[in-house]
Tab-separated table of C-alpha atoms and ligand atoms in Angstrom:
chain	number	residue	atom	x	y	z
D	27	MET	CA	0.016	0.026	-0.002
D	28	ILE	CA	1.394	3.389	-1.054
D	29	PRO	CA	1.215	5.811	1.918
D	30	THR	CA	-1.734	8.253	1.643
D	31	VAL	CA	-2.117	11.995	2.565
D	32	ASP	CA	-2.999	12.712	6.223
D	33	GLU	CA	-3.052	15.618	8.618
D	34	THR	CA	0.854	15.779	8.713
D	35	HIS	CA	0.724	17.026	5.122
D	36	ASP	CA	-1.667	19.897	5.859
D	37	PRO	CA	-0.059	22.933	4.137
D	38	ALA	CA	-1.312	25.223	6.911
D	39	LEU	CA	0.813	23.500	9.532
D	40	ARG	CA	3.512	25.743	11.043
D	41	SER	CA	6.461	24.841	13.307
D	42	TRP	CA	7.820	26.634	16.323
D	43	VAL	CA	11.163	26.160	14.564
D	44	ARG	CA	10.946	29.469	12.692
D	45	SER	CA	13.361	28.438	9.842
D	46	ALA	CA	10.939	25.745	8.814
D	47	ASN	CA	8.264	28.342	7.896
D	48	ASP	CA	10.069	30.495	5.466
D	49	GLY	CA	8.611	28.887	2.343
D	50	ARG	CA	12.160	28.335	0.878
D	51	THR	CA	13.522	25.618	3.125
D	52	ASP	CA	13.623	22.043	1.809
D	53	PHE	CA	12.561	20.913	5.271
D	54	PRO	CA	9.234	22.374	6.355
D	55	ILE	CA	7.231	20.474	9.023
D	56	GLN	CA	5.398	18.596	6.174
D	57	ASN	CA	8.725	16.876	5.204
D	58	LEU	CA	10.545	15.615	8.258
D	59	PRO	CA	13.259	13.438	6.546
D	60	PHE	CA	15.576	11.201	8.545
D	61	GLY	CA	19.394	11.377	8.572
D	62	VAL	CA	22.436	10.565	10.734
D	63	PHE	CA	24.517	13.308	12.323
D	64	ARG	CA	26.991	14.266	14.969
D	65	HIS	CA	28.210	17.662	16.161
D	66	GLU	CA	30.771	18.902	13.648
D	67	GLY	CA	34.226	17.541	14.210
D	68	SER	CA	33.281	16.228	17.630
D	69	GLY	CA	33.966	12.509	17.092
D	70	GLU	CA	30.940	11.931	19.296
D	71	ARG	CA	28.593	8.996	18.640
D	72	ALA	CA	26.521	9.552	15.586
D	73	ARG	CA	22.724	9.219	15.910
D	74	VAL	CA	19.494	9.615	13.935
D	75	GLY	CA	17.955	12.998	13.501
D	76	ILE	CA	14.999	14.606	11.684
D	77	ALA	CA	15.560	17.770	9.575
D	78	ILE	CA	13.344	20.713	10.414
D	79	GLY	CA	14.167	24.010	8.644
D	80	ALA	CA	17.798	24.825	9.454
D	81	MET	CA	17.763	22.586	12.558
D	82	ILE	CA	18.015	18.874	13.369
D	83	LEU	CA	15.694	17.278	15.886
D	84	ASP	CA	17.906	14.935	17.977
D	85	VAL	CA	15.466	12.124	18.254
D	86	SER	CA	17.209	10.087	21.010
D	87	THR	CA	17.441	13.246	23.206
D	88	ALA	CA	13.752	13.943	22.663
D	89	MET	CA	13.010	10.317	23.503
D	90	LYS	CA	14.874	10.644	26.805
D	91	ALA	CA	12.819	13.765	27.532
D	92	GLY	CA	9.656	11.717	27.179
D	93	TYR	CA	8.260	13.073	24.019
D	94	PHE	CA	7.489	9.754	22.331
D	95	THR	CA	5.019	6.913	23.277
D	96	GLY	CA	3.788	3.658	21.773
D	97	ASP	CA	4.887	2.794	18.183
D	98	ALA	CA	6.553	6.157	17.936
D	99	ALA	CA	8.653	5.332	21.044
D	100	ALA	CA	9.818	2.082	19.468
D	101	GLY	CA	10.901	4.055	16.447
D	102	ALA	CA	12.588	6.736	18.485
D	103	ARG	CA	14.601	4.161	20.465
D	104	ALA	CA	15.888	2.792	17.271
D	105	CYS	CA	17.153	6.323	16.483
D	106	ALA	CA	19.995	5.863	19.057
D	107	ALA	CA	21.719	3.741	16.440
D	108	GLN	CA	24.491	5.188	14.246
D	109	CYS	CA	22.499	4.471	11.090
D	110	LEU	CA	18.861	4.176	10.023
D	111	ASN	CA	18.864	0.433	9.704
D	112	ASP	CA	17.320	-0.346	13.166
D	113	LEU	CA	14.446	2.039	12.380
D	114	MET	CA	14.059	0.579	8.878
D	115	GLU	CA	13.711	-2.937	10.259
D	116	LEU	CA	10.720	-1.864	12.414
D	117	GLY	CA	8.447	-1.428	9.399
D	118	ARG	CA	5.925	1.119	8.250
D	119	PRO	CA	3.717	1.435	11.414
D	120	ALA	CA	6.745	2.555	13.432
D	121	TRP	CA	8.016	4.856	10.577
D	122	ARG	CA	4.584	6.448	10.288
D	123	ALA	CA	4.042	6.736	14.041
D	124	LEU	CA	7.443	8.355	14.613
D	125	ARG	CA	6.973	10.873	11.772
D	126	ALA	CA	3.510	11.751	13.111
D	127	ALA	CA	4.774	12.159	16.614
D	128	ALA	CA	7.654	14.318	15.354
D	129	SER	CA	5.116	16.458	13.440
D	130	ALA	CA	3.096	16.953	16.617
D	131	LEU	CA	6.243	17.728	18.681
D	132	LEU	CA	7.522	20.318	16.207
D	133	ARG	CA	4.198	21.986	15.568
D	134	ASP	CA	3.319	25.520	16.678
D	135	GLY	CA	1.920	25.385	20.246
D	136	SER	CA	3.778	22.159	21.339
D	137	SER	CA	5.229	22.248	24.762
D	138	ALA	CA	8.430	20.823	23.308
D	139	GLU	CA	9.448	24.400	22.365
D	140	ARG	CA	10.676	24.944	25.942
D	141	ASP	CA	13.147	22.149	25.396
D	142	ALA	CA	14.401	23.568	22.043
D	143	GLU	CA	17.939	24.054	23.288
D	144	ARG	CA	18.186	20.463	24.396
D	145	ILE	CA	16.521	18.619	21.493
D	146	LEU	CA	17.635	20.697	18.513
D	147	VAL	CA	21.057	20.943	16.836
D	148	PRO	CA	21.801	23.580	14.194
D	149	MET	CA	22.378	21.801	10.928
D	150	ALA	CA	25.232	24.163	10.208
D	151	ASP	CA	27.010	22.751	13.325
D	152	ALA	CA	26.591	19.132	12.312
D	153	ASP	CA	28.388	16.591	10.254
D	154	LEU	CA	25.875	14.604	8.133
D	155	LEU	CA	26.902	11.018	7.540
D	156	LEU	CA	25.676	8.246	5.271
D	157	PRO	CA	22.103	7.624	6.385
D	158	ALA	CA	22.319	3.832	6.395
D	159	ARG	CA	24.720	0.978	6.635
D	160	VAL	CA	24.229	-0.187	3.021
D	161	GLY	CA	24.703	-3.918	2.667
D	162	ASP	CA	24.073	-4.033	-1.045
D	163	TYR	CA	23.698	-1.272	-3.585
D	164	THR	CA	21.960	-1.829	-6.923
D	165	ASP	CA	21.892	0.584	-9.777
D	166	PHE	CA	19.038	0.502	-12.315
D	167	TYR	CA	18.759	2.095	-15.755
D	168	ALA	CA	15.094	3.072	-15.623
D	169	SER	CA	15.054	6.237	-17.829
D	170	ILE	CA	14.181	5.255	-21.377
D	171	HIS	CA	15.388	8.716	-22.525
D	172	HIS	CA	18.789	8.046	-20.977
D	173	ALA	CA	18.994	4.524	-22.320
D	174	THR	CA	17.965	5.726	-25.797
D	175	ASN	CA	20.464	8.585	-25.839
D	176	VAL	CA	23.344	6.507	-24.604
D	177	GLY	CA	22.426	3.542	-26.839
D	178	SER	CA	22.201	5.769	-29.942
D	179	MET	CA	25.736	7.006	-29.370
D	180	PHE	CA	27.142	3.488	-29.345
D	181	ARG	CA	24.576	1.785	-31.675
D	182	PRO	CA	22.884	4.504	-33.894
D	183	ASP	CA	20.780	1.845	-35.733
D	184	ASN	CA	19.665	-0.010	-32.594
D	185	PRO	CA	19.708	2.308	-29.591
D	186	LEU	CA	17.370	0.373	-27.333
D	187	LEU	CA	18.109	-3.265	-26.707
D	188	PRO	CA	15.123	-5.626	-27.085
D	189	ASN	CA	14.846	-6.448	-23.359
D	190	TYR	CA	14.514	-2.862	-22.304
D	191	LYS	CA	10.725	-2.581	-22.339
D	192	TRP	CA	10.298	-5.930	-20.464
D	193	VAL	CA	13.100	-5.911	-17.854
D	194	PRO	CA	14.007	-3.110	-15.440
D	195	ILE	CA	17.708	-3.326	-16.362
D	196	GLY	CA	20.171	-3.069	-13.419
D	197	TYR	CA	23.549	-4.161	-12.114
D	198	HIS	CA	25.044	-4.800	-8.667
D	199	GLY	CA	26.977	-1.689	-7.570
D	200	ARG	CA	29.600	-1.404	-4.816
D	201	SER	CA	28.502	-0.330	-1.297
D	202	SER	CA	32.012	0.199	0.177
D	203	SER	CA	32.569	3.290	-1.967
D	204	LEU	CA	29.294	5.037	-1.160
D	205	VAL	CA	30.209	8.364	0.394
D	206	PRO	CA	28.144	11.093	2.015
D	207	SER	CA	27.431	14.393	0.322
D	208	GLY	CA	30.321	16.855	0.763
D	209	SER	CA	33.020	14.145	0.365
D	210	GLU	CA	35.796	14.866	-2.134
D	211	VAL	CA	36.041	12.385	-5.019
D	212	ARG	CA	39.417	11.424	-6.515
D	213	ARG	CA	39.580	11.171	-10.252
D	214	PRO	CA	40.111	7.497	-10.906
D	215	LEU	CA	42.954	5.866	-12.678
D	216	GLY	CA	42.062	3.095	-15.081
D	217	GLN	CA	42.531	1.448	-18.437
D	218	ARG	CA	41.315	3.317	-21.505
D	219	LYS	CA	41.702	2.594	-25.115
D	220	ALA	CA	41.102	4.913	-28.045
D	221	PRO	CA	39.297	3.158	-30.946
D	222	ASP	CA	42.261	3.636	-33.256
D	223	ALA	CA	44.985	2.866	-30.637
D	224	PRO	CA	46.665	-0.638	-30.795
D	225	THR	CA	46.732	-1.068	-27.055
D	226	PRO	CA	45.168	0.440	-23.949
D	227	VAL	CA	46.964	2.703	-21.452
D	228	TYR	CA	46.595	3.064	-17.736
D	229	GLY	CA	46.181	6.554	-16.315
D	230	PRO	CA	43.779	9.215	-15.065
D	231	SER	CA	40.338	9.141	-16.543
D	232	ARG	CA	39.856	11.824	-19.216
D	233	SER	CA	36.118	11.607	-19.341
D	234	LEU	CA	34.905	11.771	-15.735
D	235	ASP	CA	31.117	12.222	-15.555
D	236	TYR	CA	28.252	12.378	-12.982
D	237	GLU	CA	24.845	10.664	-13.119
D	238	CYS	CA	21.909	12.379	-11.487
D	239	GLU	CA	19.809	9.716	-9.874
D	240	VAL	CA	17.236	9.044	-7.202
D	241	GLY	CA	18.085	6.452	-4.543
D	242	ALA	CA	15.513	4.354	-2.646
D	243	PHE	CA	16.281	2.769	0.689
D	244	VAL	CA	14.807	-0.683	1.381
D	245	GLY	CA	12.921	-0.914	4.590
D	246	THR	CA	12.357	-4.219	6.332
D	247	GLY	CA	13.814	-6.533	3.760
D	248	SER	CA	12.657	-9.897	2.368
D	249	SER	CA	13.492	-13.566	2.574
D	250	LEU	CA	15.864	-15.448	0.347
D	251	GLY	CA	13.853	-17.546	-2.145
D	252	GLU	CA	10.646	-15.565	-1.817
D	253	PRO	CA	9.760	-13.205	-4.560
D	254	LEU	CA	7.872	-10.019	-3.668
D	255	GLY	CA	4.562	-8.996	-5.205
D	256	MET	CA	4.159	-5.500	-6.382
D	257	SER	CA	2.286	-4.349	-3.315
D	258	ALA	CA	4.818	-5.970	-0.962
D	259	ALA	CA	7.582	-4.278	-3.110
D	260	ALA	CA	5.977	-0.816	-2.559
D	261	GLU	CA	5.796	-1.657	1.149
D	262	GLN	CA	9.553	-2.211	1.200
D	263	LEU	CA	10.313	1.441	0.273
D	264	PHE	CA	11.413	3.417	3.364
D	265	GLY	CA	12.314	6.682	1.618
D	266	LEU	CA	14.297	8.383	-1.140
D	267	CYS	CA	17.510	10.382	-1.451
D	268	LEU	CA	19.717	11.754	-4.273
D	269	VAL	CA	22.556	9.782	-5.714
D	270	ASN	CA	25.481	10.812	-7.927
D	271	ASP	CA	26.853	7.763	-9.708
D	272	TRP	CA	30.169	9.164	-10.666
D	273	SER	CA	31.253	7.452	-13.932
D	274	ALA	CA	34.464	7.267	-15.947
D	275	ARG	CA	33.249	7.007	-19.532
D	276	ASP	CA	36.564	6.176	-21.014
D	277	ILE	CA	37.134	3.335	-18.587
D	278	GLN	CA	33.539	2.242	-19.032
D	279	SER	CA	33.645	2.011	-22.817
D	280	TRP	CA	36.693	-0.256	-22.749
D	281	GLU	CA	35.649	-2.554	-19.916
D	282	TYR	CA	31.878	-2.902	-20.201
D	283	GLN	CA	31.705	-5.794	-22.521
D	284	PRO	CA	30.580	-8.530	-21.753
D	285	LEU	CA	29.769	-8.103	-18.062
D	286	GLY	CA	28.805	-4.480	-17.756
D	287	PRO	CA	30.326	-1.642	-15.751
D	288	PHE	CA	32.896	-2.413	-13.063
D	289	LEU	CA	35.819	-0.015	-12.234
D	290	ALA	CA	34.208	2.792	-14.260
D	291	LYS	CA	31.493	3.130	-11.612
D	292	ASN	CA	32.753	1.811	-8.276
D	293	PHE	CA	35.376	4.356	-7.316
D	294	ALA	CA	32.774	6.587	-5.633
D	295	THR	CA	29.060	7.153	-5.454
D	296	THR	CA	27.749	10.183	-3.518
D	297	VAL	CA	24.532	9.959	-1.452
D	298	SER	CA	22.573	12.882	-0.024
D	299	PRO	CA	22.158	12.835	3.763
D	300	TRP	CA	18.438	13.268	4.238
D	301	VAL	CA	15.948	10.389	3.521
D	302	VAL	CA	12.608	11.749	2.474
D	303	THR	CA	10.193	9.111	3.564
D	304	MET	CA	7.470	7.645	1.371
D	305	GLU	CA	5.060	9.073	3.948
D	306	ALA	CA	6.271	12.603	3.238
D	307	LEU	CA	6.025	11.968	-0.510
D	308	ALA	CA	2.371	10.958	-0.272
D	309	PRO	CA	1.038	14.269	-1.752
D	310	PHE	CA	3.366	13.932	-4.745
D	311	ARG	CA	2.436	10.402	-5.921
D	312	ILE	CA	1.172	10.377	-9.468
D	313	PRO	CA	0.375	7.784	-12.085
D	314	ALA	CA	3.255	5.682	-13.440
D	315	ALA	CA	4.519	7.272	-16.755
D	316	PRO	CA	2.276	6.262	-19.622
D	317	ARG	CA	3.865	3.915	-22.067
D	318	ALA	CA	4.075	4.858	-25.801
D	319	ALA	CA	1.491	3.288	-28.081
D	320	GLY	CA	2.736	-0.099	-29.156
D	321	ASP	CA	4.962	-0.654	-26.142
D	322	PRO	CA	4.271	-3.978	-24.434
D	323	ALA	CA	2.444	-3.962	-21.031
D	324	PRO	CA	4.707	-5.110	-18.191
D	325	LEU	CA	4.410	-8.807	-17.331
D	326	PRO	CA	1.728	-9.618	-14.623
D	327	HIS	CA	4.283	-9.816	-11.796
D	328	LEU	CA	5.276	-6.209	-12.566
D	329	THR	CA	1.753	-4.853	-12.905
D	330	ASP	CA	-0.399	-3.445	-10.057
D	331	ASP	CA	-3.364	-1.181	-10.085
D	332	ASP	CA	-2.214	0.930	-7.188
D	333	ASP	CA	1.194	1.330	-8.772
D	334	ALA	CA	-0.306	2.373	-12.120
D	335	ARG	CA	-2.415	4.999	-10.346
D	336	ARG	CA	0.173	6.288	-7.876
D	337	GLY	CA	3.466	4.523	-8.453
D	338	GLY	CA	5.170	7.681	-9.938
D	339	VAL	CA	6.737	10.447	-7.881
D	340	ASP	CA	6.354	14.008	-8.971
D	341	LEU	CA	9.942	15.031	-8.245
D	342	ALA	CA	11.991	17.658	-10.085
D	343	LEU	CA	15.743	17.164	-10.112
D	344	GLU	CA	18.433	19.758	-10.905
D	345	VAL	CA	22.190	19.412	-11.630
D	346	TRP	CA	24.422	22.362	-10.763
D	347	LEU	CA	28.140	22.885	-11.498
D	348	ARG	CA	30.576	25.159	-9.729
D	349	THR	CA	34.048	25.243	-11.308
D	350	ARG	CA	37.269	26.083	-9.499
D	351	GLY	CA	37.159	29.534	-11.276
D	352	MET	CA	33.686	30.231	-10.174
D	353	ARG	CA	34.570	29.294	-6.609
D	354	GLU	CA	37.692	31.534	-6.649
D	355	ARG	CA	35.674	34.474	-7.967
D	356	GLY	CA	32.989	33.882	-5.310
D	357	GLU	CA	30.344	32.961	-7.830
D	358	GLY	CA	27.561	30.564	-7.173
D	359	PRO	CA	26.973	27.350	-9.206
D	360	VAL	CA	25.318	27.242	-12.638
D	361	ARG	CA	22.469	24.899	-13.496
D	362	LEU	CA	23.283	22.268	-16.137
D	363	SER	CA	19.987	20.507	-16.383
D	364	ARG	CA	16.577	19.850	-14.903
D	365	ALA	CA	14.614	16.629	-15.273
D	366	ARG	CA	11.488	15.014	-13.873
D	367	PHE	CA	11.530	11.758	-12.056
D	368	SER	CA	8.040	11.109	-13.371
D	369	ASP	CA	9.511	10.507	-16.752
D	370	MET	CA	11.013	7.139	-15.711
D	371	TYR	CA	9.942	4.071	-17.655
D	372	TRP	CA	9.820	1.838	-14.520
D	373	THR	CA	8.471	2.720	-11.121
D	374	LEU	CA	10.421	2.139	-7.897
D	375	ALA	CA	8.067	-0.695	-6.950
D	376	GLN	CA	8.649	-2.308	-10.290
D	377	MET	CA	12.428	-2.119	-9.727
D	378	VAL	CA	12.099	-3.669	-6.248
D	379	ALA	CA	9.648	-6.409	-7.420
D	380	HIS	CA	11.998	-7.221	-10.311
D	381	HIS	CA	15.023	-7.332	-8.043
D	382	ALA	CA	13.244	-9.894	-5.761
D	383	SER	CA	11.499	-11.716	-8.579
D	384	ASN	CA	14.151	-14.541	-8.687
D	385	GLY	CA	14.104	-14.939	-4.962
D	386	CYS	CA	17.040	-12.566	-4.308
D	387	ASN	CA	16.608	-11.275	-0.772
D	388	LEU	CA	16.710	-7.595	0.155
D	389	ARG	CA	17.865	-6.305	3.470
D	390	ALA	CA	17.132	-3.176	5.514
D	391	GLY	CA	19.349	-0.401	4.382
D	392	ASP	CA	19.900	-1.691	0.840
D	393	LEU	CA	20.147	1.125	-1.595
D	394	ILE	CA	18.464	0.933	-4.985
D	395	ALA	CA	19.300	3.753	-7.431
D	396	SER	CA	17.121	4.538	-10.361
D	397	GLY	CA	19.715	5.107	-12.995
D	398	THR	CA	20.362	8.475	-14.608
D	399	VAL	CA	17.111	10.536	-14.625
D	400	SER	CA	16.878	12.098	-18.103
D	401	GLY	CA	13.785	13.525	-19.931
D	402	PRO	CA	13.064	13.940	-23.592
D	403	GLU	CA	14.329	17.548	-23.724
D	404	ARG	CA	17.896	18.560	-24.385
D	405	ASP	CA	18.189	20.409	-21.061
D	406	ALA	CA	16.706	17.349	-19.178
D	407	ARG	CA	19.811	15.177	-19.797
D	408	GLY	CA	21.061	13.890	-16.453
D	409	CYS	CA	24.701	13.291	-17.205
D	410	MET	CA	27.457	15.014	-19.202
D	411	LEU	CA	27.755	12.111	-21.635
D	412	GLU	CA	24.326	12.959	-22.872
D	413	LEU	CA	24.496	16.745	-22.358
D	414	THR	CA	27.653	17.040	-24.496
D	415	TRP	CA	26.811	14.142	-26.693
D	416	ARG	CA	29.914	12.167	-25.786
D	417	GLY	CA	32.001	15.381	-25.605
D	418	THR	CA	31.255	16.478	-29.182
D	419	GLU	CA	29.002	19.414	-28.147
D	420	PRO	CA	30.749	20.993	-25.134
D	421	VAL	CA	28.698	22.904	-22.547
D	422	ARG	CA	29.584	26.608	-22.596
D	423	LEU	CA	29.587	28.149	-19.090
D	424	PRO	CA	28.653	31.811	-18.387
D	425	ASP	CA	32.413	32.815	-17.978
D	426	GLY	CA	33.309	31.377	-21.414
D	427	GLU	CA	34.865	28.129	-20.049
D	428	THR	CA	33.616	24.940	-21.695
D	429	ARG	CA	33.151	21.396	-20.395
D	430	SER	CA	33.052	18.119	-22.319
D	431	PHE	CA	33.487	16.209	-19.075
D	432	LEU	CA	34.378	17.197	-15.458
D	433	GLU	CA	37.677	18.774	-14.622
D	434	ASP	CA	39.648	18.710	-11.356
D	435	GLY	CA	38.227	21.256	-8.893
D	436	ASP	CA	34.693	21.034	-10.409
D	437	GLU	CA	31.927	20.656	-7.758
D	438	LEU	CA	28.735	18.993	-8.769
D	439	ILE	CA	25.555	19.639	-6.790
D	440	LEU	CA	22.215	17.635	-7.219
D	441	ARG	CA	19.011	19.087	-5.842
D	442	GLY	CA	15.445	17.710	-5.789
D	443	GLU	CA	12.093	19.184	-4.912
D	444	CYS	CA	8.423	18.215	-4.899
D	445	ALA	CA	5.968	21.028	-5.408
D	446	ARG	CA	2.376	21.296	-6.436
D	447	ASP	CA	-0.743	23.391	-5.758
D	448	GLY	CA	-2.437	22.473	-2.468
D	449	ALA	CA	0.667	20.930	-0.836
D	450	ALA	CA	3.678	22.344	1.007
D	451	ARG	CA	6.816	22.288	-1.129
D	452	ILE	CA	9.373	19.855	0.159
D	453	GLY	CA	13.014	19.265	-0.880
D	454	PHE	CA	15.809	16.794	-0.640
D	455	GLY	CA	18.691	19.077	0.368
D	456	GLU	CA	21.843	18.604	-1.663
D	457	CYS	CA	24.056	15.854	-2.940
D	458	ARG	CA	27.392	17.562	-3.421
D	459	GLY	CA	30.887	16.318	-4.382
D	460	ARG	CA	34.145	17.980	-5.667
D	461	ILE	CA	36.731	16.379	-7.910
D	462	LEU	CA	40.262	15.989	-6.761
D	463	PRO	CA	43.128	15.257	-9.078
D	464	ALA	CA	43.959	11.589	-9.704
D	465	PRO	CA	46.627	9.938	-7.551
D	466	ALA	CA	50.044	9.697	-9.037
D	467	ASN	CA	50.588	6.607	-11.195
E	516	LIG	CA1	24.043	4.907	-12.923
């Protein structure tokens, strides 16, 4: 069952945390995403918090102060852990109860305001860590626009492979190299081979790229050997974040056949710190993207009425670039693209159901990324490979610099927001990373 709208989404709600009410914050009281934090540079034990305006609600401290009861208290107790996994394992009743209790606690008029100093931490004074201990990370390829663009560069006559409209294509990624937003990313070394060169060379990647993706955290998990139906798959979704799947295109094009991406992708993947829950996203659920006339209907195990009606998420994604020069001149980042997550060919529940369809088990904290989110328009291409058409049409920046791929010192920022009439706008915060030069080789 996909979560539905309730009183926690009322756009009229206001918080006693003033920064949550300014209309610009990603974290109004209608959002309440979960993350893991500690006081900046303190080395203290990390714990789970809830973003509210420019502050973080320290859930464990609020728990000790007696603010949670019942299912919410079970959830709040799990927030003493250094990752969201314990909370994820409790399941949707606890997630929903904890979010509802946090909404009540942070609302105008709540007596919790008198404990503000004790239970709130300024976000500016906190280090935000990876939200979950990710056992397994899977990356899908669910944008037909991305798949068609990339396919047409490599196979102009046959851009989309015949399985694409039947199978949510994915590969197993690497969880050890997931890093939190703000981490610096070293340009990878690797093998690359020009088409006309007799042999490959080993050295720094010359075509380092980003991929703007949405990540979904698995909640309770599933049992080995037992496929999940579509409705059970939707029930597995705890919440969403932003993911940058850094990609070395030259390494990728040389290594990818026959087993797919390997070292081109697993040197770093950046994850945004705040997990926007499926509860918070309820006002922004929309029908799954319509399929083009003549496209096959998904097979029955990937079909579900509720998913067809509300399996999409009306989420706008933006990619911003700040070069070293822009930073040195004190200039802000420039937007490279803007795309809609609602344009994806497969829904999140279809990706989860497909993942488990052979009996593969999922575990709490597993991360499932959507694949590059691209739309049909030119300015909706979610990676530089597409935006510059493999480097042949460089992007011109306002200061006259150009980019075919990322250069050392470039900082890449992903943003996401959900907005519509009749609902409070909510955002995802940022997924940010800066490129460092390659190690010596
Ligand atoms: Ca990817």
